[in-house]
Amino acid sequence: MRHLSVPSHETERWLAFCRAKGWLDGTGVVALEGDRRGLPLTEAAPSDAADVWQGNAVVDVEPRAKGPAHWRERLPQELHHLPSTFWPSAYEIQGDVLMVKVEPEVEPHETAMARAMLEQLPNVRLVCADDGVEGEFRVRQLRPLLSSDGSMSTRTQIREHGVSIWVDPSKVYFSARLSTQRLETLEAMKRFRKSLGRRLVVADPYAGVGPSLPLLLAEPDLVQGYLVGDLNPEAVELLSLNLDHWVRGASVFAPATVVCEDALNWNQRPEFLGSTDVLLVNLPHNSLDHLSGLMPLFRQLDRSLLRGWAIVERTLLSACPQRIHDAVSEANGRCEDVSVEEIKGFSSTRCFVVFQTIIAWD
Ligand SMILES: C[S@@+](CC[C@H](N)C(=O)[O-])C[C@H]1O[C@@H](n2cnc3c(N)ncnc32)[C@H](O)[C@@H]1O
């Protein structure tokens, strides 16, 4: 059966493409040699050398045999007596890295579990035990269990909104949950650009690997320059790598500054003072506390856009707008409007909110 052979890190993109065209057969992706994946093609898919495949070969291989519906069915026979409730019921995948919480009673069988998962999920390269979040950078403690290609590296690439992003879940915080928020940041900045009538300088001092940036940088005539950074050196390494890919061939941004520094010290750098039009504040446990220290970054001549994310006790939610007003007026600014909206599904006692305001500097 004809399969499109693609590099494994491009599997998601090609799956989406073939699915949208109606060229994807339902037999499932097969693993091919050389870290490639075979996507089963229907009769309707174009001929093997068509330009649309962008140089990827179309190969004839056996379709994937209809296998078990769940990875547990691939466990060795001697573990079949254990009830399904014994095994983890959920896992998370970032790129080709699967992360799963392993309870102490499962640990003796974790390698067998990882092998079953790798067999079931051909797009997964590495299975890791997730021992929880730790430290000031809130990164996960990951224990690599088994890899399909021998590499135990947790560095991997994800796709979001059509863009590739290098991430490393054992070294840098990244959450796909805010993906819709990143689209909304783009829309908010486009509206703000329209009201200001010029390109904008954006600051993202808690950028992590930089997921908020590619959509902004790709939007024509939106960004004049950027100031981005993170306190975690591992984040800054991936942020720089990502920026190299995202701005390649694009118009020159000025400033184009990447720093590894505590955001609260940014106001000690003369070149940062009064430099930005848009400030993103994504340190949810501390965002509101940090606001005052970040105000000097705004170009306090025109209007500015502040957008951030915070975790607040539900009982303190109604006090949030006032905290934002206070930080802005201490800096001699005036909030034209403040919105604080809850992003659903966090916890019953605490809320995850997105806040936004346009600041006037009279
Ligand atoms: C919640 S993450 C957000 C990362 C990224 N913006 C995203 O959406 O994936 C917060 C980031 O802030 C960084 N960080 C923590 N304290 C910081 C500080 N004082 N100054 C700068 N960055 C800090 C962490 O290393 C982490 O990458």
mmCIF file of C-alpha atoms and ligand atoms in Angstrom:
data_model
loop_
_atom_site.group_PDB
_atom_site.id
_atom_site.type_symbol
_atom_site.label_atom_id
_atom_site.label_comp_id
_atom_site.label_asym_id
_atom_site.label_seq_id
_atom_site.Cartn_x
_atom_site.Cartn_y
_atom_site.Cartn_z
ATOM 1 C CA MET A 1 0.000 0.000 0.000
ATOM 2 C CA ARG A 2 1.270 3.514 -0.825
ATOM 3 C CA HIS A 3 2.576 5.489 2.147
ATOM 4 C CA LEU A 4 4.014 9.000 2.181
ATOM 5 C CA SER A 5 7.411 8.813 3.915
ATOM 6 C CA VAL A 6 8.032 11.918 6.065
ATOM 7 C CA PRO A 7 10.563 12.843 8.797
ATOM 8 C CA SER A 8 8.975 11.849 12.109
ATOM 9 C CA HIS A 9 8.989 15.445 13.456
ATOM 10 C CA GLU A 10 6.873 16.507 10.475
ATOM 11 C CA THR A 11 4.293 13.752 10.921
ATOM 12 C CA GLU A 12 1.595 15.951 12.506
ATOM 13 C CA ARG A 13 1.857 18.561 9.758
ATOM 14 C CA TRP A 14 1.610 16.020 6.938
ATOM 15 C CA LEU A 15 -1.201 14.130 8.676
ATOM 16 C CA ALA A 16 -3.209 17.357 8.916
ATOM 17 C CA PHE A 17 -2.439 18.187 5.278
ATOM 18 C CA CYS A 18 -3.405 14.748 3.898
ATOM 19 C CA ARG A 19 -6.480 14.559 6.132
ATOM 20 C CA ALA A 20 -7.709 17.956 4.909
ATOM 21 C CA LYS A 21 -7.275 16.841 1.271
ATOM 22 C CA GLY A 22 -9.062 13.537 1.898
ATOM 23 C CA TRP A 23 -5.918 11.582 0.970
ATOM 24 C CA LEU A 24 -5.366 9.825 4.310
ATOM 25 C CA ASP A 25 -6.313 6.176 4.609
ATOM 26 C CA GLY A 26 -7.501 5.023 8.031
ATOM 27 C CA THR A 27 -5.045 2.144 8.536
ATOM 28 C CA GLY A 28 -2.673 4.199 10.703
ATOM 29 C CA VAL A 29 0.859 5.585 10.594
ATOM 30 C CA VAL A 30 3.714 3.070 10.286
ATOM 31 C CA ALA A 31 7.287 3.472 11.555
ATOM 32 C CA LEU A 32 9.877 3.483 8.722
ATOM 33 C CA GLU A 33 13.660 3.277 8.846
ATOM 34 C CA GLY A 34 15.794 6.367 9.498
ATOM 35 C CA ASP A 35 13.381 8.084 11.911
ATOM 36 C CA ARG A 36 10.691 8.432 9.244
ATOM 37 C CA ARG A 37 6.967 7.700 9.371
ATOM 38 C CA GLY A 38 4.735 6.315 6.632
ATOM 39 C CA LEU A 39 1.318 7.933 6.207
ATOM 40 C CA PRO A 40 -1.160 5.617 4.445
ATOM 41 C CA LEU A 41 -2.560 7.188 1.278
ATOM 42 C CA THR A 42 -5.920 6.664 -0.389
ATOM 43 C CA GLU A 43 -6.316 5.982 -4.110
ATOM 44 C CA ALA A 44 -7.282 9.645 -4.552
ATOM 45 C CA ALA A 45 -3.835 10.897 -3.426
ATOM 46 C CA PRO A 46 -1.593 12.309 -6.204
ATOM 47 C CA SER A 47 1.054 10.288 -7.988
ATOM 48 C CA ASP A 48 4.328 9.409 -6.296
ATOM 49 C CA ALA A 49 6.495 12.186 -7.713
ATOM 50 C CA ALA A 50 3.913 14.977 -7.426
ATOM 51 C CA ASP A 51 5.262 18.422 -6.400
ATOM 52 C CA VAL A 52 2.771 18.534 -3.572
ATOM 53 C CA TRP A 53 4.883 15.983 -1.605
ATOM 54 C CA GLN A 54 7.775 18.484 -1.525
ATOM 55 C CA GLY A 55 10.400 15.847 -2.273
ATOM 56 C CA ASN A 56 9.146 13.269 0.265
ATOM 57 C CA ALA A 57 9.062 9.789 -1.246
ATOM 58 C CA VAL A 58 5.948 7.698 -1.628
ATOM 59 C CA VAL A 59 6.809 4.107 -0.695
ATOM 60 C CA ASP A 60 5.026 0.800 -0.951
ATOM 61 C CA VAL A 61 4.847 -0.909 2.468
ATOM 62 C CA GLU A 62 2.511 -3.226 4.324
ATOM 63 C CA PRO A 63 -0.327 -1.298 5.975
ATOM 64 C CA ARG A 64 -0.270 -1.252 9.736
ATOM 65 C CA ALA A 65 -1.852 -4.412 11.032
ATOM 66 C CA LYS A 66 -5.000 -3.676 12.975
ATOM 67 C CA GLY A 67 -3.560 -3.775 16.464
ATOM 68 C CA PRO A 68 -4.850 -3.453 19.993
ATOM 69 C CA ALA A 69 -6.974 -0.415 20.768
ATOM 70 C CA HIS A 70 -5.086 0.359 24.000
ATOM 71 C CA TRP A 71 -1.423 0.137 25.017
ATOM 72 C CA ARG A 72 -2.352 -2.050 28.026
ATOM 73 C CA GLU A 73 -3.220 -4.847 25.597
ATOM 74 C CA ARG A 74 0.435 -4.833 24.471
ATOM 75 C CA LEU A 75 1.767 -5.571 27.976
ATOM 76 C CA PRO A 76 3.473 -8.971 28.405
ATOM 77 C CA GLN A 77 1.197 -11.896 29.219
ATOM 78 C CA GLU A 78 2.394 -12.158 32.838
ATOM 79 C CA LEU A 79 0.986 -8.663 33.590
ATOM 80 C CA HIS A 80 -2.452 -9.236 32.082
ATOM 81 C CA HIS A 81 -3.948 -10.238 35.452
ATOM 82 C CA LEU A 82 -3.484 -6.671 36.769
ATOM 83 C CA PRO A 83 -6.713 -4.643 36.549
ATOM 84 C CA SER A 84 -6.861 -1.631 34.207
ATOM 85 C CA THR A 85 -7.186 0.635 37.272
ATOM 86 C CA PHE A 86 -3.660 -0.435 38.329
ATOM 87 C CA TRP A 87 -2.147 1.363 35.316
ATOM 88 C CA PRO A 88 -1.964 5.107 34.648
ATOM 89 C CA SER A 89 -5.155 6.298 32.968
ATOM 90 C CA ALA A 90 -3.633 9.459 31.434
ATOM 91 C CA TYR A 91 -0.437 10.773 29.935
ATOM 92 C CA GLU A 92 0.740 13.932 28.181
ATOM 93 C CA ILE A 93 2.657 14.135 24.924
ATOM 94 C CA GLN A 94 4.920 17.054 23.927
ATOM 95 C CA GLY A 95 6.318 16.513 20.445
ATOM 96 C CA ASP A 96 7.635 12.940 20.484
ATOM 97 C CA VAL A 97 8.055 12.760 24.287
ATOM 98 C CA LEU A 98 5.381 11.037 26.365
ATOM 99 C CA MET A 99 5.171 11.884 30.077
ATOM 100 C CA VAL A 100 3.277 9.701 32.509
ATOM 101 C CA LYS A 101 2.867 9.712 36.287
ATOM 102 C CA VAL A 102 4.027 6.370 37.683
ATOM 103 C CA GLU A 103 2.624 5.304 41.057
ATOM 104 C CA PRO A 104 5.050 3.380 43.324
ATOM 105 C CA GLU A 105 3.251 0.051 42.734
ATOM 106 C CA VAL A 106 3.640 0.451 38.947
ATOM 107 C CA GLU A 107 7.388 1.238 39.133
ATOM 108 C CA PRO A 108 8.554 -2.414 39.005
ATOM 109 C CA HIS A 109 6.713 -2.714 35.660
ATOM 110 C CA GLU A 110 7.496 0.741 34.259
ATOM 111 C CA THR A 111 9.804 -0.501 31.500
ATOM 112 C CA ALA A 112 7.194 -2.999 30.285
ATOM 113 C CA MET A 113 4.627 -0.205 30.362
ATOM 114 C CA ALA A 114 6.920 2.128 28.397
ATOM 115 C CA ARG A 115 7.569 -0.604 25.790
ATOM 116 C CA ALA A 116 3.822 -1.165 25.354
ATOM 117 C CA MET A 117 3.286 2.585 24.934
ATOM 118 C CA LEU A 118 6.062 2.902 22.341
ATOM 119 C CA GLU A 119 4.583 0.014 20.356
ATOM 120 C CA GLN A 120 1.102 1.507 20.493
ATOM 121 C CA LEU A 121 2.069 5.101 19.658
ATOM 122 C CA PRO A 122 4.414 5.266 16.655
ATOM 123 C CA ASN A 123 4.787 9.048 16.914
ATOM 124 C CA VAL A 124 6.302 8.729 20.387
ATOM 125 C CA ARG A 125 10.104 8.395 20.594
ATOM 126 C CA LEU A 126 10.669 8.586 24.347
ATOM 127 C CA VAL A 127 8.563 7.593 27.338
ATOM 128 C CA CYS A 128 9.365 9.347 30.639
ATOM 129 C CA ALA A 129 8.094 8.980 34.179
ATOM 130 C CA ASP A 130 6.847 12.383 35.331
ATOM 131 C CA ASP A 131 7.864 12.906 38.962
ATOM 132 C CA GLY A 132 6.167 16.312 39.269
ATOM 133 C CA VAL A 133 7.087 19.975 39.014
ATOM 134 C CA GLU A 134 10.003 21.409 41.015
ATOM 135 C CA GLY A 135 12.105 24.507 41.624
ATOM 136 C CA GLU A 136 11.793 28.200 40.837
ATOM 137 C CA PHE A 137 11.500 27.500 37.103
ATOM 138 C CA ARG A 138 8.646 25.001 37.680
ATOM 139 C CA VAL A 139 10.106 22.337 35.426
ATOM 140 C CA ARG A 140 9.137 18.708 35.537
ATOM 141 C CA GLN A 141 11.370 16.054 37.011
ATOM 142 C CA LEU A 142 11.379 13.539 34.162
ATOM 143 C CA ARG A 143 12.921 10.067 34.332
ATOM 144 C CA PRO A 144 13.448 8.680 30.813
ATOM 145 C CA LEU A 145 12.244 5.077 30.782
ATOM 146 C CA LEU A 146 12.577 3.832 27.224
ATOM 147 C CA SER A 147 13.339 5.261 23.816
ATOM 148 C CA SER A 148 12.607 3.951 20.335
ATOM 149 C CA ASP A 149 15.905 5.225 18.908
ATOM 150 C CA GLY A 150 18.257 5.056 21.895
ATOM 151 C CA SER A 151 18.224 8.821 22.484
ATOM 152 C CA MET A 152 17.114 9.758 25.987
ATOM 153 C CA SER A 153 17.063 13.483 25.160
ATOM 154 C CA THR A 154 13.857 15.233 26.175
ATOM 155 C CA ARG A 155 14.416 18.073 23.698
ATOM 156 C CA THR A 156 11.676 17.888 21.087
ATOM 157 C CA GLN A 157 9.695 19.973 18.639
ATOM 158 C CA ILE A 158 5.979 20.657 18.857
ATOM 159 C CA ARG A 159 3.715 22.317 16.286
ATOM 160 C CA GLU A 160 1.364 25.074 17.337
ATOM 161 C CA HIS A 161 -0.697 27.212 14.956
ATOM 162 C CA GLY A 162 1.354 25.846 12.053
ATOM 163 C CA VAL A 163 4.718 26.796 13.597
ATOM 164 C CA SER A 164 7.446 24.525 15.014
ATOM 165 C CA ILE A 165 8.633 25.261 18.546
ATOM 166 C CA TRP A 166 11.611 23.615 20.265
ATOM 167 C CA VAL A 167 10.685 22.612 23.819
ATOM 168 C CA ASP A 168 12.314 20.530 26.531
ATOM 169 C CA PRO A 169 9.845 19.524 29.226
ATOM 170 C CA SER A 170 12.607 18.457 31.651
ATOM 171 C CA LYS A 171 14.338 21.853 31.466
ATOM 172 C CA VAL A 172 11.822 24.554 30.573
ATOM 173 C CA TYR A 173 8.220 25.226 31.483
ATOM 174 C CA PHE A 174 5.865 25.010 28.509
ATOM 175 C CA SER A 175 2.129 24.491 28.456
ATOM 176 C CA ALA A 176 0.001 23.876 25.387
ATOM 177 C CA ARG A 177 -3.016 24.984 27.436
ATOM 178 C CA LEU A 178 -2.418 28.647 26.643
ATOM 179 C CA SER A 179 -2.374 28.076 22.901
ATOM 180 C CA THR A 180 -5.718 29.868 22.383
ATOM 181 C CA GLN A 181 -4.494 32.734 24.556
ATOM 182 C CA ARG A 182 -1.590 33.206 22.153
ATOM 183 C CA LEU A 183 -4.054 33.680 19.286
ATOM 184 C CA GLU A 184 -5.930 36.205 21.389
ATOM 185 C CA THR A 185 -2.692 38.087 22.110
ATOM 186 C CA LEU A 186 -2.214 38.408 18.354
ATOM 187 C CA GLU A 187 -5.744 39.787 17.930
ATOM 188 C CA ALA A 188 -5.313 42.225 20.843
ATOM 189 C CA MET A 189 -2.050 43.505 19.374
ATOM 190 C CA LYS A 190 -3.572 43.904 15.908
ATOM 191 C CA ARG A 191 -6.396 46.018 17.362
ATOM 192 C CA PHE A 192 -3.882 48.060 19.365
ATOM 193 C CA ARG A 193 -1.634 48.594 16.336
ATOM 194 C CA LYS A 194 -4.671 49.908 14.446
ATOM 195 C CA SER A 195 -5.463 52.417 17.187
ATOM 196 C CA LEU A 196 -1.833 53.578 17.395
ATOM 197 C CA GLY A 197 -1.264 53.532 13.647
ATOM 198 C CA ARG A 198 2.273 52.142 13.799
ATOM 199 C CA ARG A 199 4.286 48.976 14.435
ATOM 200 C CA LEU A 200 4.816 47.938 18.053
ATOM 201 C CA VAL A 201 7.686 46.980 20.314
ATOM 202 C CA VAL A 202 6.716 43.969 22.429
ATOM 203 C CA ALA A 203 8.344 42.840 25.683
ATOM 204 C CA ASP A 204 7.963 39.288 27.012
ATOM 205 C CA PRO A 205 10.244 39.028 30.075
ATOM 206 C CA TYR A 206 8.925 35.575 31.133
ATOM 207 C CA ALA A 207 9.069 34.161 27.615
ATOM 208 C CA GLY A 208 10.085 30.564 28.363
ATOM 209 C CA VAL A 209 10.803 29.017 24.953
ATOM 210 C CA GLY A 210 8.898 31.930 23.394
ATOM 211 C CA PRO A 211 5.535 30.445 22.331
ATOM 212 C CA SER A 212 3.781 33.827 22.301
ATOM 213 C CA LEU A 213 6.194 35.207 19.697
ATOM 214 C CA PRO A 214 5.957 33.340 16.371
ATOM 215 C CA LEU A 215 2.401 34.433 15.601
ATOM 216 C CA LEU A 216 3.292 38.056 16.401
ATOM 217 C CA LEU A 217 6.528 38.086 14.408
ATOM 218 C CA ALA A 218 4.875 36.485 11.380
ATOM 219 C CA GLU A 219 2.107 39.080 11.214
ATOM 220 C CA PRO A 220 3.049 41.662 8.571
ATOM 221 C CA ASP A 221 3.823 45.145 9.941
ATOM 222 C CA LEU A 222 2.815 44.294 13.487
ATOM 223 C CA VAL A 223 6.105 44.089 15.399
ATOM 224 C CA GLN A 224 8.821 46.687 15.137
ATOM 225 C CA GLY A 225 11.056 44.974 17.668
ATOM 226 C CA TYR A 226 11.153 42.710 20.703
ATOM 227 C CA LEU A 227 12.725 42.479 24.143
ATOM 228 C CA VAL A 228 12.421 38.930 25.424
ATOM 229 C CA GLY A 229 14.000 36.804 28.074
ATOM 230 C CA ASP A 230 13.746 34.405 30.938
ATOM 231 C CA LEU A 231 15.586 33.786 34.179
ATOM 232 C CA ASN A 232 16.114 30.114 33.299
ATOM 233 C CA PRO A 233 19.257 29.796 31.104
ATOM 234 C CA GLU A 234 17.910 26.587 29.532
ATOM 235 C CA ALA A 235 14.808 28.510 28.441
ATOM 236 C CA VAL A 236 16.923 31.264 26.914
ATOM 237 C CA GLU A 237 18.926 28.722 24.911
ATOM 238 C CA LEU A 238 15.742 27.294 23.366
ATOM 239 C CA LEU A 239 14.216 30.752 22.986
ATOM 240 C CA SER A 240 17.242 31.867 20.947
ATOM 241 C CA LEU A 241 17.120 28.699 18.851
ATOM 242 C CA ASN A 242 13.409 29.234 18.183
ATOM 243 C CA LEU A 243 13.875 32.903 17.316
ATOM 244 C CA ASP A 244 16.610 31.963 14.820
ATOM 245 C CA HIS A 245 14.021 29.822 13.003
ATOM 246 C CA TRP A 246 11.127 32.244 13.293
ATOM 247 C CA VAL A 247 12.882 35.385 12.118
ATOM 248 C CA ARG A 248 14.951 33.714 9.409
ATOM 249 C CA GLY A 249 14.347 35.594 6.180
ATOM 250 C CA ALA A 250 11.968 38.012 7.885
ATOM 251 C CA SER A 251 12.368 41.746 7.980
ATOM 252 C CA VAL A 252 14.791 43.035 10.568
ATOM 253 C CA PHE A 253 13.361 43.688 14.008
ATOM 254 C CA ALA A 254 14.744 46.474 16.155
ATOM 255 C CA PRO A 255 15.293 45.994 18.983
ATOM 256 C CA ALA A 256 15.876 42.234 18.774
ATOM 257 C CA THR A 257 17.042 41.648 22.328
ATOM 258 C CA VAL A 258 17.173 38.345 24.200
ATOM 259 C CA VAL A 259 18.362 38.297 27.827
ATOM 260 C CA CYS A 260 18.743 35.827 30.649
ATOM 261 C CA GLU A 261 17.800 37.981 33.585
ATOM 262 C CA ASP A 262 15.354 38.459 36.432
ATOM 263 C CA ALA A 263 12.501 40.488 34.942
ATOM 264 C CA LEU A 264 12.457 42.668 38.038
ATOM 265 C CA ASN A 265 15.982 43.842 37.148
ATOM 266 C CA TRP A 266 15.000 44.919 33.650
ATOM 267 C CA ASN A 267 14.206 48.364 35.042
ATOM 268 C CA GLN A 268 17.897 48.736 35.972
ATOM 269 C CA ARG A 269 18.919 48.665 32.313
ATOM 270 C CA PRO A 270 18.781 52.152 30.807
ATOM 271 C CA GLU A 271 18.278 50.773 27.293
ATOM 272 C CA PHE A 272 15.087 48.981 28.412
ATOM 273 C CA LEU A 273 13.459 51.967 30.090
ATOM 274 C CA GLY A 274 10.642 53.553 28.098
ATOM 275 C CA SER A 275 11.195 51.093 25.276
ATOM 276 C CA THR A 276 8.052 48.998 24.916
ATOM 277 C CA ASP A 277 4.477 49.435 23.689
ATOM 278 C CA VAL A 278 3.188 45.992 24.655
ATOM 279 C CA LEU A 279 4.116 44.034 27.769
ATOM 280 C CA LEU A 280 3.239 40.363 28.293
ATOM 281 C CA VAL A 281 3.414 39.171 31.907
ATOM 282 C CA ASN A 282 3.267 35.408 32.247
ATOM 283 C CA LEU A 283 4.457 34.405 35.690
ATOM 284 C CA PRO A 284 1.046 33.346 36.949
ATOM 285 C CA HIS A 285 1.884 32.954 40.659
ATOM 286 C CA ASN A 286 3.552 36.387 40.781
ATOM 287 C CA SER A 287 2.335 38.392 37.764
ATOM 288 C CA LEU A 288 0.330 40.920 39.778
ATOM 289 C CA ASP A 289 3.143 41.424 42.324
ATOM 290 C CA HIS A 290 5.647 42.112 39.550
ATOM 291 C CA LEU A 291 3.551 44.725 37.728
ATOM 292 C CA SER A 292 4.914 47.802 39.529
ATOM 293 C CA GLY A 293 8.512 46.832 38.789
ATOM 294 C CA LEU A 294 7.737 46.416 35.086
ATOM 295 C CA MET A 295 5.949 49.735 34.491
ATOM 296 C CA PRO A 296 9.180 51.681 33.687
ATOM 297 C CA LEU A 297 9.587 49.488 30.588
ATOM 298 C CA PHE A 298 6.650 51.179 28.884
ATOM 299 C CA ARG A 299 7.287 53.981 26.411
ATOM 300 C CA GLN A 300 5.308 56.407 28.526
ATOM 301 C CA LEU A 301 4.558 58.911 25.770
ATOM 302 C CA ASP A 302 1.901 57.106 23.813
ATOM 303 C CA ARG A 303 -0.611 54.555 24.977
ATOM 304 C CA SER A 304 0.498 51.042 25.978
ATOM 305 C CA LEU A 305 -0.999 47.557 26.070
ATOM 306 C CA LEU A 306 -0.555 45.358 29.140
ATOM 307 C CA ARG A 307 -1.619 41.727 28.948
ATOM 308 C CA GLY A 308 -0.885 39.032 31.509
ATOM 309 C CA TRP A 309 -1.912 35.827 33.203
ATOM 310 C CA ALA A 310 -2.329 35.208 36.918
ATOM 311 C CA ILE A 311 -3.413 32.595 39.396
ATOM 312 C CA VAL A 312 -5.513 34.147 42.156
ATOM 313 C CA GLU A 313 -7.544 32.859 45.060
ATOM 314 C CA ARG A 314 -11.199 32.847 44.033
ATOM 315 C CA THR A 315 -12.037 35.003 47.044
ATOM 316 C CA LEU A 316 -9.565 37.673 45.832
ATOM 317 C CA LEU A 317 -10.722 37.695 42.207
ATOM 318 C CA SER A 318 -12.840 40.840 42.550
ATOM 319 C CA ALA A 319 -9.802 42.750 43.890
ATOM 320 C CA CYS A 320 -7.703 42.061 40.761
ATOM 321 C CA PRO A 321 -8.783 45.052 38.627
ATOM 322 C CA GLN A 322 -7.943 47.416 41.495
ATOM 323 C CA ARG A 323 -4.457 45.886 41.863
ATOM 324 C CA ILE A 324 -3.845 46.561 38.175
ATOM 325 C CA HIS A 325 -5.207 50.119 38.446
ATOM 326 C CA ASP A 326 -2.954 50.726 41.467
ATOM 327 C CA ALA A 327 0.241 49.494 39.771
ATOM 328 C CA VAL A 328 -0.501 51.649 36.727
ATOM 329 C CA SER A 329 -1.434 54.817 38.606
ATOM 330 C CA GLU A 330 1.668 54.522 40.849
ATOM 331 C CA ALA A 331 3.603 54.863 37.583
ATOM 332 C CA ASN A 332 1.508 57.905 36.613
ATOM 333 C CA GLY A 333 -0.486 56.023 34.017
ATOM 334 C CA ARG A 334 -4.243 55.632 33.664
ATOM 335 C CA CYS A 335 -6.019 52.401 32.738
ATOM 336 C CA GLU A 336 -8.550 53.116 29.997
ATOM 337 C CA ASP A 337 -10.252 49.817 30.732
ATOM 338 C CA VAL A 338 -9.284 46.716 32.670
ATOM 339 C CA SER A 339 -10.551 43.259 31.840
ATOM 340 C CA VAL A 340 -9.929 40.258 34.076
ATOM 341 C CA GLU A 341 -11.382 37.063 32.649
ATOM 342 C CA GLU A 342 -11.236 33.619 34.110
ATOM 343 C CA ILE A 343 -9.823 30.835 31.957
ATOM 344 C CA LYS A 344 -12.011 27.893 32.908
ATOM 345 C CA GLY A 345 -11.006 24.535 34.263
ATOM 346 C CA PHE A 346 -8.216 25.360 36.720
ATOM 347 C CA SER A 347 -9.374 24.643 40.265
ATOM 348 C CA SER A 348 -12.363 25.326 42.474
ATOM 349 C CA THR A 349 -10.496 27.449 45.018
ATOM 350 C CA ARG A 350 -8.151 29.330 42.725
ATOM 351 C CA CYS A 351 -8.682 30.823 39.290
ATOM 352 C CA PHE A 352 -6.428 31.244 36.315
ATOM 353 C CA VAL A 353 -7.148 34.616 34.761
ATOM 354 C CA VAL A 354 -6.068 36.658 31.763
ATOM 355 C CA PHE A 355 -5.932 40.386 32.390
ATOM 356 C CA GLN A 356 -5.586 43.175 29.901
ATOM 357 C CA THR A 357 -5.626 46.944 29.885
ATOM 358 C CA ILE A 358 -4.781 49.855 27.633
ATOM 359 C CA ILE A 359 -2.773 52.429 29.557
ATOM 360 C CA ALA A 360 -2.862 56.137 28.784
ATOM 361 C CA TRP A 361 0.103 58.275 29.849
ATOM 362 C CA ASP A 362 -1.368 61.763 30.151
HETATM 363 C C1 LIG B 1 4.611 30.235 33.341
HETATM 364 S S1 LIG B 1 6.157 30.228 32.521
HETATM 365 C C2 LIG B 1 5.694 31.029 31.039
HETATM 366 C C3 LIG B 1 6.587 30.674 29.908
HETATM 367 C C4 LIG B 1 6.072 31.117 28.541
HETATM 368 N N1 LIG B 1 5.698 32.510 28.510
HETATM 369 C C5 LIG B 1 4.929 30.228 28.090
HETATM 370 O O1 LIG B 1 3.811 30.720 27.927
HETATM 371 O O2 LIG B 1 5.157 29.027 27.862
HETATM 372 C C6 LIG B 1 7.082 31.432 33.406
HETATM 373 C C7 LIG B 1 8.508 31.589 32.945
HETATM 374 O O3 LIG B 1 9.098 32.643 33.709
HETATM 375 C C8 LIG B 1 10.431 32.291 34.058
HETATM 376 N N2 LIG B 1 10.754 33.050 35.267
HETATM 377 C C9 LIG B 1 10.497 32.757 36.570
HETATM 378 N N3 LIG B 1 10.855 33.774 37.368
HETATM 379 C C10 LIG B 1 11.356 34.738 36.548
HETATM 380 C C11 LIG B 1 11.892 36.043 36.779
HETATM 381 N N4 LIG B 1 11.969 36.542 38.000
HETATM 382 N N5 LIG B 1 12.308 36.747 35.712
HETATM 383 C C12 LIG B 1 12.233 36.246 34.440
HETATM 384 N N6 LIG B 1 11.740 35.019 34.186
HETATM 385 C C13 LIG B 1 11.299 34.279 35.217
HETATM 386 C C14 LIG B 1 10.395 30.780 34.224
HETATM 387 O O4 LIG B 1 11.674 30.223 34.006
HETATM 388 C C15 LIG B 1 9.385 30.369 33.155
HETATM 389 O O5 LIG B 1 10.019 30.042 31.945
#
